[in-house]
Amino acid sequence: MPTTPPARAHSGRHTLVQHPVEPELAHTRTTPLHWLAVAAALCAVISLSSAFQPDEADATTHHAGAKPSPRAPARPVPAPDAALATYPLTCPTPPGEKAKPPTLAEHVAGDLDGDGSPETVALVHCAAGSGNPPEGLYVLTRTAAEKKPRVVATLLDPAEQRTVEELTIHRGEVRASVLGYSSLDVPRCCPDVHQATAWAWHGKRFTRTSPGAPAGDGLA
């Protein structure tokens, strides 16, 4: 009778066999080759999508560089006709005679306020038999809808008892030589003071300057 081999005695220790997990999770393991493949695929996708996207930088540049269609500039209004204006100067009239308008001695035109349309500066005085009658210097303007010009400023009032020579407009500035008298003893026919004077528009009004004028303007 065959003998049964004696059973091995089990020790109190249990041997645990741990199967490696790598074979089961091998499909999730990342290797350098795997990452290179993923990176290449992403680059291909990005390149393909960029090819079908509009060039945003170019579009922005075009929009930024685009300009609205320019409007036609307003047509400048012709210079006012000094002969059609009514001046704030009343000339003395002999009894029984009809009042006469002041005499237009001279006028010049130019853009004084920078709006693109010229104004007219008119020099007027009352008729006189002899001597130099005092003169007034006025600025005229009008709109496109107006035919008759309006006096909008008085540069020289006849009450100042002055006369004007060399009236010009230069770079938006009215320039003239203002003639007057150093004293009341000087005959009114013969002014003995000549003063270079300029008028310029400054926002709301004309300012008057007399380069080199002595204190008190030197005029009587």
mmCIF file with all atom_site columns, C-alpha atoms in Angstrom:
data_model
loop_
_atom_site.group_PDB
_atom_site.id
_atom_site.type_symbol
_atom_site.label_atom_id
_atom_site.label_alt_id
_atom_site.label_comp_id
_atom_site.label_asym_id
_atom_site.label_entity_id
_atom_site.label_seq_id
_atom_site.pdbx_PDB_ins_code
_atom_site.Cartn_x
_atom_site.Cartn_y
_atom_site.Cartn_z
_atom_site.occupancy
_atom_site.B_iso_or_equiv
_atom_site.pdbx_formal_charge
_atom_site.auth_seq_id
_atom_site.auth_comp_id
_atom_site.auth_asym_id
_atom_site.auth_atom_id
_atom_site.pdbx_PDB_model_num
ATOM 1   C CA . MET A 1 1   ? 0.000   0.000   0.000   1.00 0.00 ? 1   MET A CA 1
ATOM 2   C CA . PRO A 1 2   ? 1.516   3.143   -1.001  1.00 0.00 ? 2   PRO A CA 1
ATOM 3   C CA . THR A 1 3   ? 2.283   5.460   1.651   1.00 0.00 ? 3   THR A CA 1
ATOM 4   C CA . THR A 1 4   ? 0.861   8.880   1.659   1.00 0.00 ? 4   THR A CA 1
ATOM 5   C CA . PRO A 1 5   ? 3.459   11.508  1.978   1.00 0.00 ? 5   PRO A CA 1
ATOM 6   C CA . PRO A 1 6   ? 3.145   13.286  5.178   1.00 0.00 ? 6   PRO A CA 1
ATOM 7   C CA . ALA A 1 7   ? 1.368   16.581  5.035   1.00 0.00 ? 7   ALA A CA 1
ATOM 8   C CA . ARG A 1 8   ? 3.503   19.587  5.407   1.00 0.00 ? 8   ARG A CA 1
ATOM 9   C CA . ALA A 1 9   ? 2.850   21.543  8.397   1.00 0.00 ? 9   ALA A CA 1
ATOM 10  C CA . HIS A 1 10  ? 1.696   25.068  7.668   1.00 0.00 ? 10  HIS A CA 1
ATOM 11  C CA . SER A 1 11  ? 3.433   27.783  9.473   1.00 0.00 ? 11  SER A CA 1
ATOM 12  C CA . GLY A 1 12  ? 1.495   30.624  10.910  1.00 0.00 ? 12  GLY A CA 1
ATOM 13  C CA . ARG A 1 13  ? 2.624   32.862  8.055   1.00 0.00 ? 13  ARG A CA 1
ATOM 14  C CA . HIS A 1 14  ? 0.566   33.264  4.917   1.00 0.00 ? 14  HIS A CA 1
ATOM 15  C CA . THR A 1 15  ? 2.388   34.070  1.745   1.00 0.00 ? 15  THR A CA 1
ATOM 16  C CA . LEU A 1 16  ? 0.544   36.699  -0.258  1.00 0.00 ? 16  LEU A CA 1
ATOM 17  C CA . VAL A 1 17  ? 1.047   36.624  -3.955  1.00 0.00 ? 17  VAL A CA 1
ATOM 18  C CA . GLN A 1 18  ? 0.585   40.080  -5.512  1.00 0.00 ? 18  GLN A CA 1
ATOM 19  C CA . HIS A 1 19  ? 0.093   40.056  -9.189  1.00 0.00 ? 19  HIS A CA 1
ATOM 20  C CA . PRO A 1 20  ? 1.682   42.939  -10.952 1.00 0.00 ? 20  PRO A CA 1
ATOM 21  C CA . VAL A 1 21  ? -0.807  45.623  -12.050 1.00 0.00 ? 21  VAL A CA 1
ATOM 22  C CA . GLU A 1 22  ? 1.213   46.832  -14.983 1.00 0.00 ? 22  GLU A CA 1
ATOM 23  C CA . PRO A 1 23  ? -0.053  44.197  -17.409 1.00 0.00 ? 23  PRO A CA 1
ATOM 24  C CA . GLU A 1 24  ? -3.677  45.170  -16.643 1.00 0.00 ? 24  GLU A CA 1
ATOM 25  C CA . LEU A 1 25  ? -3.038  48.924  -16.932 1.00 0.00 ? 25  LEU A CA 1
ATOM 26  C CA . ALA A 1 26  ? -0.599  48.796  -19.746 1.00 0.00 ? 26  ALA A CA 1
ATOM 27  C CA . HIS A 1 27  ? -3.018  50.674  -22.031 1.00 0.00 ? 27  HIS A CA 1
ATOM 28  C CA . THR A 1 28  ? -2.972  53.690  -19.682 1.00 0.00 ? 28  THR A CA 1
ATOM 29  C CA . ARG A 1 29  ? 0.742   53.851  -19.273 1.00 0.00 ? 29  ARG A CA 1
ATOM 30  C CA . THR A 1 30  ? 2.281   57.020  -20.768 1.00 0.00 ? 30  THR A CA 1
ATOM 31  C CA . THR A 1 31  ? 5.570   56.763  -22.462 1.00 0.00 ? 31  THR A CA 1
ATOM 32  C CA . PRO A 1 32  ? 7.680   59.455  -24.130 1.00 0.00 ? 32  PRO A CA 1
ATOM 33  C CA . LEU A 1 33  ? 6.640   58.057  -27.491 1.00 0.00 ? 33  LEU A CA 1
ATOM 34  C CA . HIS A 1 34  ? 3.000   58.405  -26.502 1.00 0.00 ? 34  HIS A CA 1
ATOM 35  C CA . TRP A 1 35  ? 3.387   62.084  -25.622 1.00 0.00 ? 35  TRP A CA 1
ATOM 36  C CA . LEU A 1 36  ? 5.206   62.784  -28.854 1.00 0.00 ? 36  LEU A CA 1
ATOM 37  C CA . ALA A 1 37  ? 2.319   61.286  -30.786 1.00 0.00 ? 37  ALA A CA 1
ATOM 38  C CA . VAL A 1 38  ? -0.232  63.360  -28.847 1.00 0.00 ? 38  VAL A CA 1
ATOM 39  C CA . ALA A 1 39  ? 1.744   66.558  -29.403 1.00 0.00 ? 39  ALA A CA 1
ATOM 40  C CA . ALA A 1 40  ? 2.021   65.866  -33.115 1.00 0.00 ? 40  ALA A CA 1
ATOM 41  C CA . ALA A 1 41  ? -1.728  65.268  -33.354 1.00 0.00 ? 41  ALA A CA 1
ATOM 42  C CA . LEU A 1 42  ? -2.511  68.530  -31.532 1.00 0.00 ? 42  LEU A CA 1
ATOM 43  C CA . CYS A 1 43  ? -0.213  70.496  -33.782 1.00 0.00 ? 43  CYS A CA 1
ATOM 44  C CA . ALA A 1 44  ? -1.913  69.027  -36.820 1.00 0.00 ? 44  ALA A CA 1
ATOM 45  C CA . VAL A 1 45  ? -5.371  69.971  -35.475 1.00 0.00 ? 45  VAL A CA 1
ATOM 46  C CA . ILE A 1 46  ? -4.297  73.520  -34.622 1.00 0.00 ? 46  ILE A CA 1
ATOM 47  C CA . SER A 1 47  ? -2.699  74.021  -38.011 1.00 0.00 ? 47  SER A CA 1
ATOM 48  C CA . LEU A 1 48  ? -5.804  72.739  -39.786 1.00 0.00 ? 48  LEU A CA 1
ATOM 49  C CA . SER A 1 49  ? -8.171  74.956  -37.777 1.00 0.00 ? 49  SER A CA 1
ATOM 50  C CA . SER A 1 50  ? -5.988  78.017  -38.351 1.00 0.00 ? 50  SER A CA 1
ATOM 51  C CA . ALA A 1 51  ? -6.185  77.473  -42.080 1.00 0.00 ? 51  ALA A CA 1
ATOM 52  C CA . PHE A 1 52  ? -9.962  77.819  -41.977 1.00 0.00 ? 52  PHE A CA 1
ATOM 53  C CA . GLN A 1 53  ? -10.130 80.785  -39.554 1.00 0.00 ? 53  GLN A CA 1
ATOM 54  C CA . PRO A 1 54  ? -10.249 84.404  -40.813 1.00 0.00 ? 54  PRO A CA 1
ATOM 55  C CA . ASP A 1 55  ? -7.140  86.400  -40.235 1.00 0.00 ? 55  ASP A CA 1
ATOM 56  C CA . GLU A 1 56  ? -8.286  88.462  -37.249 1.00 0.00 ? 56  GLU A CA 1
ATOM 57  C CA . ALA A 1 57  ? -5.208  90.681  -37.259 1.00 0.00 ? 57  ALA A CA 1
ATOM 58  C CA . ASP A 1 58  ? -5.742  91.579  -40.889 1.00 0.00 ? 58  ASP A CA 1
ATOM 59  C CA . ALA A 1 59  ? -9.454  92.215  -40.333 1.00 0.00 ? 59  ALA A CA 1
ATOM 60  C CA . THR A 1 60  ? -8.718  94.497  -37.412 1.00 0.00 ? 60  THR A CA 1
ATOM 61  C CA . THR A 1 61  ? -6.151  96.378  -39.432 1.00 0.00 ? 61  THR A CA 1
ATOM 62  C CA . HIS A 1 62  ? -8.540  96.836  -42.310 1.00 0.00 ? 62  HIS A CA 1
ATOM 63  C CA . HIS A 1 63  ? -11.271 98.088  -40.010 1.00 0.00 ? 63  HIS A CA 1
ATOM 64  C CA . ALA A 1 64  ? -8.894  100.363 -38.166 1.00 0.00 ? 64  ALA A CA 1
ATOM 65  C CA . GLY A 1 65  ? -7.536  101.728 -41.409 1.00 0.00 ? 65  GLY A CA 1
ATOM 66  C CA . ALA A 1 66  ? -10.938 102.152 -42.993 1.00 0.00 ? 66  ALA A CA 1
ATOM 67  C CA . LYS A 1 67  ? -12.175 105.715 -43.125 1.00 0.00 ? 67  LYS A CA 1
ATOM 68  C CA . PRO A 1 68  ? -15.769 106.868 -43.475 1.00 0.00 ? 68  PRO A CA 1
ATOM 69  C CA . SER A 1 69  ? -16.622 108.334 -46.792 1.00 0.00 ? 69  SER A CA 1
ATOM 70  C CA . PRO A 1 70  ? -15.673 112.016 -46.574 1.00 0.00 ? 70  PRO A CA 1
ATOM 71  C CA . ARG A 1 71  ? -18.471 114.513 -46.660 1.00 0.00 ? 71  ARG A CA 1
ATOM 72  C CA . ALA A 1 72  ? -18.360 117.216 -49.228 1.00 0.00 ? 72  ALA A CA 1
ATOM 73  C CA . PRO A 1 73  ? -16.904 120.341 -47.568 1.00 0.00 ? 73  PRO A CA 1
ATOM 74  C CA . ALA A 1 74  ? -19.263 123.238 -47.115 1.00 0.00 ? 74  ALA A CA 1
ATOM 75  C CA . ARG A 1 75  ? -18.943 125.748 -49.915 1.00 0.00 ? 75  ARG A CA 1
ATOM 76  C CA . PRO A 1 76  ? -17.522 129.047 -48.645 1.00 0.00 ? 76  PRO A CA 1
ATOM 77  C CA . VAL A 1 77  ? -19.953 131.958 -48.643 1.00 0.00 ? 77  VAL A CA 1
ATOM 78  C CA . PRO A 1 78  ? -18.734 134.796 -50.892 1.00 0.00 ? 78  PRO A CA 1
ATOM 79  C CA . ALA A 1 79  ? -17.442 137.927 -49.197 1.00 0.00 ? 79  ALA A CA 1
ATOM 80  C CA . PRO A 1 80  ? -20.204 140.359 -48.218 1.00 0.00 ? 80  PRO A CA 1
ATOM 81  C CA . ASP A 1 81  ? -20.813 143.253 -50.576 1.00 0.00 ? 81  ASP A CA 1
ATOM 82  C CA . ALA A 1 82  ? -19.842 146.371 -48.649 1.00 0.00 ? 82  ALA A CA 1
ATOM 83  C CA . ALA A 1 83  ? -22.025 148.553 -50.876 1.00 0.00 ? 83  ALA A CA 1
ATOM 84  C CA . LEU A 1 84  ? -25.190 146.772 -49.687 1.00 0.00 ? 84  LEU A CA 1
ATOM 85  C CA . ALA A 1 85  ? -24.619 147.177 -45.952 1.00 0.00 ? 85  ALA A CA 1
ATOM 86  C CA . THR A 1 86  ? -26.287 149.639 -43.598 1.00 0.00 ? 86  THR A CA 1
ATOM 87  C CA . TYR A 1 87  ? -23.733 151.253 -41.303 1.00 0.00 ? 87  TYR A CA 1
ATOM 88  C CA . PRO A 1 88  ? -24.290 152.628 -37.789 1.00 0.00 ? 88  PRO A CA 1
ATOM 89  C CA . LEU A 1 89  ? -23.143 156.076 -38.846 1.00 0.00 ? 89  LEU A CA 1
ATOM 90  C CA . THR A 1 90  ? -25.530 158.982 -39.181 1.00 0.00 ? 90  THR A CA 1
ATOM 91  C CA . CYS A 1 91  ? -24.209 161.843 -41.229 1.00 0.00 ? 91  CYS A CA 1
ATOM 92  C CA . PRO A 1 92  ? -25.301 165.428 -40.539 1.00 0.00 ? 92  PRO A CA 1
ATOM 93  C CA . THR A 1 93  ? -27.817 166.703 -43.060 1.00 0.00 ? 93  THR A CA 1
ATOM 94  C CA . PRO A 1 94  ? -28.466 170.366 -43.878 1.00 0.00 ? 94  PRO A CA 1
ATOM 95  C CA . PRO A 1 95  ? -32.027 171.495 -43.150 1.00 0.00 ? 95  PRO A CA 1
ATOM 96  C CA . GLY A 1 96  ? -34.426 170.655 -45.921 1.00 0.00 ? 96  GLY A CA 1
ATOM 97  C CA . GLU A 1 97  ? -32.168 168.071 -47.520 1.00 0.00 ? 97  GLU A CA 1
ATOM 98  C CA . LYS A 1 98  ? -32.602 164.338 -47.622 1.00 0.00 ? 98  LYS A CA 1
ATOM 99  C CA . ALA A 1 99  ? -30.296 162.311 -45.416 1.00 0.00 ? 99  ALA A CA 1
ATOM 100 C CA . LYS A 1 100 ? -27.458 160.689 -47.273 1.00 0.00 ? 100 LYS A CA 1
ATOM 101 C CA . PRO A 1 101 ? -25.819 157.386 -46.423 1.00 0.00 ? 101 PRO A CA 1
ATOM 102 C CA . PRO A 1 102 ? -22.148 157.391 -45.464 1.00 0.00 ? 102 PRO A CA 1
ATOM 103 C CA . THR A 1 103 ? -19.558 157.167 -48.187 1.00 0.00 ? 103 THR A CA 1
ATOM 104 C CA . LEU A 1 104 ? -17.812 153.841 -48.683 1.00 0.00 ? 104 LEU A CA 1
ATOM 105 C CA . ALA A 1 105 ? -14.155 154.836 -48.889 1.00 0.00 ? 105 ALA A CA 1
ATOM 106 C CA . GLU A 1 106 ? -12.482 151.409 -49.038 1.00 0.00 ? 106 GLU A CA 1
ATOM 107 C CA . HIS A 1 107 ? -13.066 147.764 -48.263 1.00 0.00 ? 107 HIS A CA 1
ATOM 108 C CA . VAL A 1 108 ? -11.030 144.557 -48.044 1.00 0.00 ? 108 VAL A CA 1
ATOM 109 C CA . ALA A 1 109 ? -12.062 140.927 -47.637 1.00 0.00 ? 109 ALA A CA 1
ATOM 110 C CA . GLY A 1 110 ? -10.537 137.945 -45.858 1.00 0.00 ? 110 GLY A CA 1
ATOM 111 C CA . ASP A 1 111 ? -11.283 135.118 -43.428 1.00 0.00 ? 111 ASP A CA 1
ATOM 112 C CA . LEU A 1 112 ? -11.005 136.658 -39.973 1.00 0.00 ? 112 LEU A CA 1
ATOM 113 C CA . ASP A 1 113 ? -12.423 133.886 -37.778 1.00 0.00 ? 113 ASP A CA 1
ATOM 114 C CA . GLY A 1 114 ? -11.069 130.794 -39.531 1.00 0.00 ? 114 GLY A CA 1
ATOM 115 C CA . ASP A 1 115 ? -14.418 129.364 -40.649 1.00 0.00 ? 115 ASP A CA 1
ATOM 116 C CA . GLY A 1 116 ? -13.410 129.219 -44.299 1.00 0.00 ? 116 GLY A CA 1
ATOM 117 C CA . SER A 1 117 ? -15.685 132.052 -45.449 1.00 0.00 ? 117 SER A CA 1
ATOM 118 C CA . PRO A 1 118 ? -14.370 135.602 -45.890 1.00 0.00 ? 118 PRO A CA 1
ATOM 119 C CA . GLU A 1 119 ? -15.607 138.637 -44.018 1.00 0.00 ? 119 GLU A CA 1
ATOM 120 C CA . THR A 1 120 ? -15.481 142.176 -45.355 1.00 0.00 ? 120 THR A CA 1
ATOM 121 C CA . VAL A 1 121 ? -13.941 145.121 -43.538 1.00 0.00 ? 121 VAL A CA 1
ATOM 122 C CA . ALA A 1 122 ? -15.411 148.406 -44.707 1.00 0.00 ? 122 ALA A CA 1
ATOM 123 C CA . LEU A 1 123 ? -14.100 151.911 -44.170 1.00 0.00 ? 123 LEU A CA 1
ATOM 124 C CA . VAL A 1 124 ? -16.793 154.581 -44.332 1.00 0.00 ? 124 VAL A CA 1
ATOM 125 C CA . HIS A 1 125 ? -17.140 158.283 -43.538 1.00 0.00 ? 125 HIS A CA 1
ATOM 126 C CA . CYS A 1 126 ? -19.547 161.104 -44.006 1.00 0.00 ? 126 CYS A CA 1
ATOM 127 C CA . ALA A 1 127 ? -19.144 163.378 -47.002 1.00 0.00 ? 127 ALA A CA 1
ATOM 128 C CA . ALA A 1 128 ? -17.181 166.516 -46.229 1.00 0.00 ? 128 ALA A CA 1
ATOM 129 C CA . GLY A 1 129 ? -16.344 169.536 -48.280 1.00 0.00 ? 129 GLY A CA 1
ATOM 130 C CA . SER A 1 130 ? -12.842 169.867 -46.900 1.00 0.00 ? 130 SER A CA 1
ATOM 131 C CA . GLY A 1 131 ? -10.537 168.322 -44.372 1.00 0.00 ? 131 GLY A CA 1
ATOM 132 C CA . ASN A 1 132 ? -10.467 164.700 -43.284 1.00 0.00 ? 132 ASN A CA 1
ATOM 133 C CA . PRO A 1 133 ? -13.823 163.559 -41.921 1.00 0.00 ? 133 PRO A CA 1
ATOM 134 C CA . PRO A 1 134 ? -13.632 160.964 -39.130 1.00 0.00 ? 134 PRO A CA 1
ATOM 135 C CA . GLU A 1 135 ? -13.989 157.428 -40.366 1.00 0.00 ? 135 GLU A CA 1
ATOM 136 C CA . GLY A 1 136 ? -15.555 154.239 -39.097 1.00 0.00 ? 136 GLY A CA 1
ATOM 137 C CA . LEU A 1 137 ? -14.145 150.756 -39.652 1.00 0.00 ? 137 LEU A CA 1
ATOM 138 C CA . TYR A 1 138 ? -16.687 147.917 -39.631 1.00 0.00 ? 138 TYR A CA 1
ATOM 139 C CA . VAL A 1 139 ? -16.677 144.136 -40.053 1.00 0.00 ? 139 VAL A CA 1
ATOM 140 C CA . LEU A 1 140 ? -19.395 142.683 -42.264 1.00 0.00 ? 140 LEU A CA 1
ATOM 141 C CA . THR A 1 141 ? -20.634 139.117 -42.565 1.00 0.00 ? 141 THR A CA 1
ATOM 142 C CA . ARG A 1 142 ? -23.553 137.197 -44.012 1.00 0.00 ? 142 ARG A CA 1
ATOM 143 C CA . THR A 1 143 ? -24.849 133.649 -44.283 1.00 0.00 ? 143 THR A CA 1
ATOM 144 C CA . ALA A 1 144 ? -25.606 131.725 -47.452 1.00 0.00 ? 144 ALA A CA 1
ATOM 145 C CA . ALA A 1 145 ? -29.311 132.509 -46.972 1.00 0.00 ? 145 ALA A CA 1
ATOM 146 C CA . GLU A 1 146 ? -28.720 136.241 -46.565 1.00 0.00 ? 146 GLU A CA 1
ATOM 147 C CA . LYS A 1 147 ? -28.185 138.646 -49.430 1.00 0.00 ? 147 LYS A CA 1
ATOM 148 C CA . LYS A 1 148 ? -27.629 141.786 -47.399 1.00 0.00 ? 148 LYS A CA 1
ATOM 149 C CA . PRO A 1 149 ? -24.555 141.810 -45.146 1.00 0.00 ? 149 PRO A CA 1
ATOM 150 C CA . ARG A 1 150 ? -24.696 142.656 -41.456 1.00 0.00 ? 150 ARG A CA 1
ATOM 151 C CA . VAL A 1 151 ? -22.328 144.765 -39.351 1.00 0.00 ? 151 VAL A CA 1
ATOM 152 C CA . VAL A 1 152 ? -21.054 142.458 -36.612 1.00 0.00 ? 152 VAL A CA 1
ATOM 153 C CA . ALA A 1 153 ? -18.207 144.545 -35.171 1.00 0.00 ? 153 ALA A CA 1
ATOM 154 C CA . THR A 1 154 ? -16.939 148.107 -35.032 1.00 0.00 ? 154 THR A CA 1
ATOM 155 C CA . LEU A 1 155 ? -13.167 148.246 -35.160 1.00 0.00 ? 155 LEU A CA 1
ATOM 156 C CA . LEU A 1 156 ? -12.876 152.025 -35.219 1.00 0.00 ? 156 LEU A CA 1
ATOM 157 C CA . ASP A 1 157 ? -15.671 154.339 -34.126 1.00 0.00 ? 157 ASP A CA 1
ATOM 158 C CA . PRO A 1 158 ? -16.011 157.686 -35.925 1.00 0.00 ? 158 PRO A CA 1
ATOM 159 C CA . ALA A 1 159 ? -16.327 159.278 -32.475 1.00 0.00 ? 159 ALA A CA 1
ATOM 160 C CA . GLU A 1 160 ? -12.587 158.683 -32.030 1.00 0.00 ? 160 GLU A CA 1
ATOM 161 C CA . GLN A 1 161 ? -11.964 161.324 -34.700 1.00 0.00 ? 161 GLN A CA 1
ATOM 162 C CA . ARG A 1 162 ? -9.469  159.178 -36.610 1.00 0.00 ? 162 ARG A CA 1
ATOM 163 C CA . THR A 1 163 ? -8.833  158.397 -40.245 1.00 0.00 ? 163 THR A CA 1
ATOM 164 C CA . VAL A 1 164 ? -7.373  155.246 -41.785 1.00 0.00 ? 164 VAL A CA 1
ATOM 165 C CA . GLU A 1 165 ? -4.784  154.492 -44.441 1.00 0.00 ? 165 GLU A CA 1
ATOM 166 C CA . GLU A 1 166 ? -3.160  151.332 -45.795 1.00 0.00 ? 166 GLU A CA 1
ATOM 167 C CA . LEU A 1 167 ? -6.064  149.036 -44.886 1.00 0.00 ? 167 LEU A CA 1
ATOM 168 C CA . THR A 1 168 ? -5.192  145.348 -45.419 1.00 0.00 ? 168 THR A CA 1
ATOM 169 C CA . ILE A 1 169 ? -5.929  141.854 -44.121 1.00 0.00 ? 169 ILE A CA 1
ATOM 170 C CA . HIS A 1 170 ? -2.902  139.661 -43.454 1.00 0.00 ? 170 HIS A CA 1
ATOM 171 C CA . ARG A 1 171 ? -3.168  136.113 -42.057 1.00 0.00 ? 171 ARG A CA 1
ATOM 172 C CA . GLY A 1 172 ? -6.592  136.761 -40.607 1.00 0.00 ? 172 GLY A CA 1
ATOM 173 C CA . GLU A 1 173 ? -5.567  140.056 -39.018 1.00 0.00 ? 173 GLU A CA 1
ATOM 174 C CA . VAL A 1 174 ? -6.874  143.487 -40.004 1.00 0.00 ? 174 VAL A CA 1
ATOM 175 C CA . ARG A 1 175 ? -4.048  145.975 -40.306 1.00 0.00 ? 175 ARG A CA 1
ATOM 176 C CA . ALA A 1 176 ? -4.068  149.701 -40.942 1.00 0.00 ? 176 ALA A CA 1
ATOM 177 C CA . SER A 1 177 ? -2.307  152.948 -40.257 1.00 0.00 ? 177 SER A CA 1
ATOM 178 C CA . VAL A 1 178 ? -4.514  155.054 -37.990 1.00 0.00 ? 178 VAL A CA 1
ATOM 179 C CA . LEU A 1 179 ? -4.053  158.810 -38.325 1.00 0.00 ? 179 LEU A CA 1
ATOM 180 C CA . GLY A 1 180 ? -4.784  161.222 -35.553 1.00 0.00 ? 180 GLY A CA 1
ATOM 181 C CA . TYR A 1 181 ? -3.692  164.415 -33.880 1.00 0.00 ? 181 TYR A CA 1
ATOM 182 C CA . SER A 1 182 ? -1.209  164.993 -31.102 1.00 0.00 ? 182 SER A CA 1
ATOM 183 C CA . SER A 1 183 ? -3.228  167.891 -29.682 1.00 0.00 ? 183 SER A CA 1
ATOM 184 C CA . LEU A 1 184 ? -6.409  169.847 -30.246 1.00 0.00 ? 184 LEU A CA 1
ATOM 185 C CA . ASP A 1 185 ? -4.318  172.667 -31.720 1.00 0.00 ? 185 ASP A CA 1
ATOM 186 C CA . VAL A 1 186 ? -3.403  170.601 -34.775 1.00 0.00 ? 186 VAL A CA 1
ATOM 187 C CA . PRO A 1 187 ? -5.711  171.434 -37.721 1.00 0.00 ? 187 PRO A CA 1
ATOM 188 C CA . ARG A 1 188 ? -8.194  168.669 -38.514 1.00 0.00 ? 188 ARG A CA 1
ATOM 189 C CA . CYS A 1 189 ? -6.977  168.626 -42.072 1.00 0.00 ? 189 CYS A CA 1
ATOM 190 C CA . CYS A 1 190 ? -3.497  167.566 -41.206 1.00 0.00 ? 190 CYS A CA 1
ATOM 191 C CA . PRO A 1 191 ? -3.064  164.598 -38.845 1.00 0.00 ? 191 PRO A CA 1
ATOM 192 C CA . ASP A 1 192 ? 0.406   164.513 -37.362 1.00 0.00 ? 192 ASP A CA 1
ATOM 193 C CA . VAL A 1 193 ? 0.328   161.064 -35.731 1.00 0.00 ? 193 VAL A CA 1
ATOM 194 C CA . HIS A 1 194 ? 0.466   157.815 -37.702 1.00 0.00 ? 194 HIS A CA 1
ATOM 195 C CA . GLN A 1 195 ? 0.025   154.660 -35.704 1.00 0.00 ? 195 GLN A CA 1
ATOM 196 C CA . ALA A 1 196 ? 0.277   151.098 -36.990 1.00 0.00 ? 196 ALA A CA 1
ATOM 197 C CA . THR A 1 197 ? -2.744  149.243 -35.634 1.00 0.00 ? 197 THR A CA 1
ATOM 198 C CA . ALA A 1 198 ? -3.993  145.667 -35.881 1.00 0.00 ? 198 ALA A CA 1
ATOM 199 C CA . TRP A 1 199 ? -7.257  143.928 -34.984 1.00 0.00 ? 199 TRP A CA 1
ATOM 200 C CA . ALA A 1 200 ? -7.545  140.163 -34.518 1.00 0.00 ? 200 ALA A CA 1
ATOM 201 C CA . TRP A 1 201 ? -10.407 137.854 -33.628 1.00 0.00 ? 201 TRP A CA 1
ATOM 202 C CA . HIS A 1 202 ? -9.982  136.047 -30.296 1.00 0.00 ? 202 HIS A CA 1
ATOM 203 C CA . GLY A 1 203 ? -12.888 133.688 -29.733 1.00 0.00 ? 203 GLY A CA 1
ATOM 204 C CA . LYS A 1 204 ? -15.650 136.161 -28.918 1.00 0.00 ? 204 LYS A CA 1
ATOM 205 C CA . ARG A 1 205 ? -14.404 139.584 -29.920 1.00 0.00 ? 205 ARG A CA 1
ATOM 206 C CA . PHE A 1 206 ? -11.777 141.552 -31.792 1.00 0.00 ? 206 PHE A CA 1
ATOM 207 C CA . THR A 1 207 ? -8.803  142.821 -29.860 1.00 0.00 ? 207 THR A CA 1
ATOM 208 C CA . ARG A 1 208 ? -6.897  145.896 -30.921 1.00 0.00 ? 208 ARG A CA 1
ATOM 209 C CA . THR A 1 209 ? -3.157  146.290 -30.681 1.00 0.00 ? 209 THR A CA 1
ATOM 210 C CA . SER A 1 210 ? -0.885  149.149 -31.611 1.00 0.00 ? 210 SER A CA 1
ATOM 211 C CA . PRO A 1 211 ? 2.715   147.902 -31.785 1.00 0.00 ? 211 PRO A CA 1
ATOM 212 C CA . GLY A 1 212 ? 5.144   150.491 -30.506 1.00 0.00 ? 212 GLY A CA 1
ATOM 213 C CA . ALA A 1 213 ? 2.404   152.899 -29.392 1.00 0.00 ? 213 ALA A CA 1
ATOM 214 C CA . PRO A 1 214 ? 3.320   155.202 -26.516 1.00 0.00 ? 214 PRO A CA 1
ATOM 215 C CA . ALA A 1 215 ? 1.315   155.216 -23.307 1.00 0.00 ? 215 ALA A CA 1
ATOM 216 C CA . GLY A 1 216 ? -2.148  156.626 -23.831 1.00 0.00 ? 216 GLY A CA 1
ATOM 217 C CA . ASP A 1 217 ? -1.798  155.704 -27.544 1.00 0.00 ? 217 ASP A CA 1
ATOM 218 C CA . GLY A 1 218 ? -0.308  159.097 -28.348 1.00 0.00 ? 218 GLY A CA 1
ATOM 219 C CA . LEU A 1 219 ? -3.483  160.357 -29.974 1.00 0.00 ? 219 LEU A CA 1
ATOM 220 C CA . ALA A 1 220 ? -5.534  163.323 -28.881 1.00 0.00 ? 220 ALA A CA 1
#
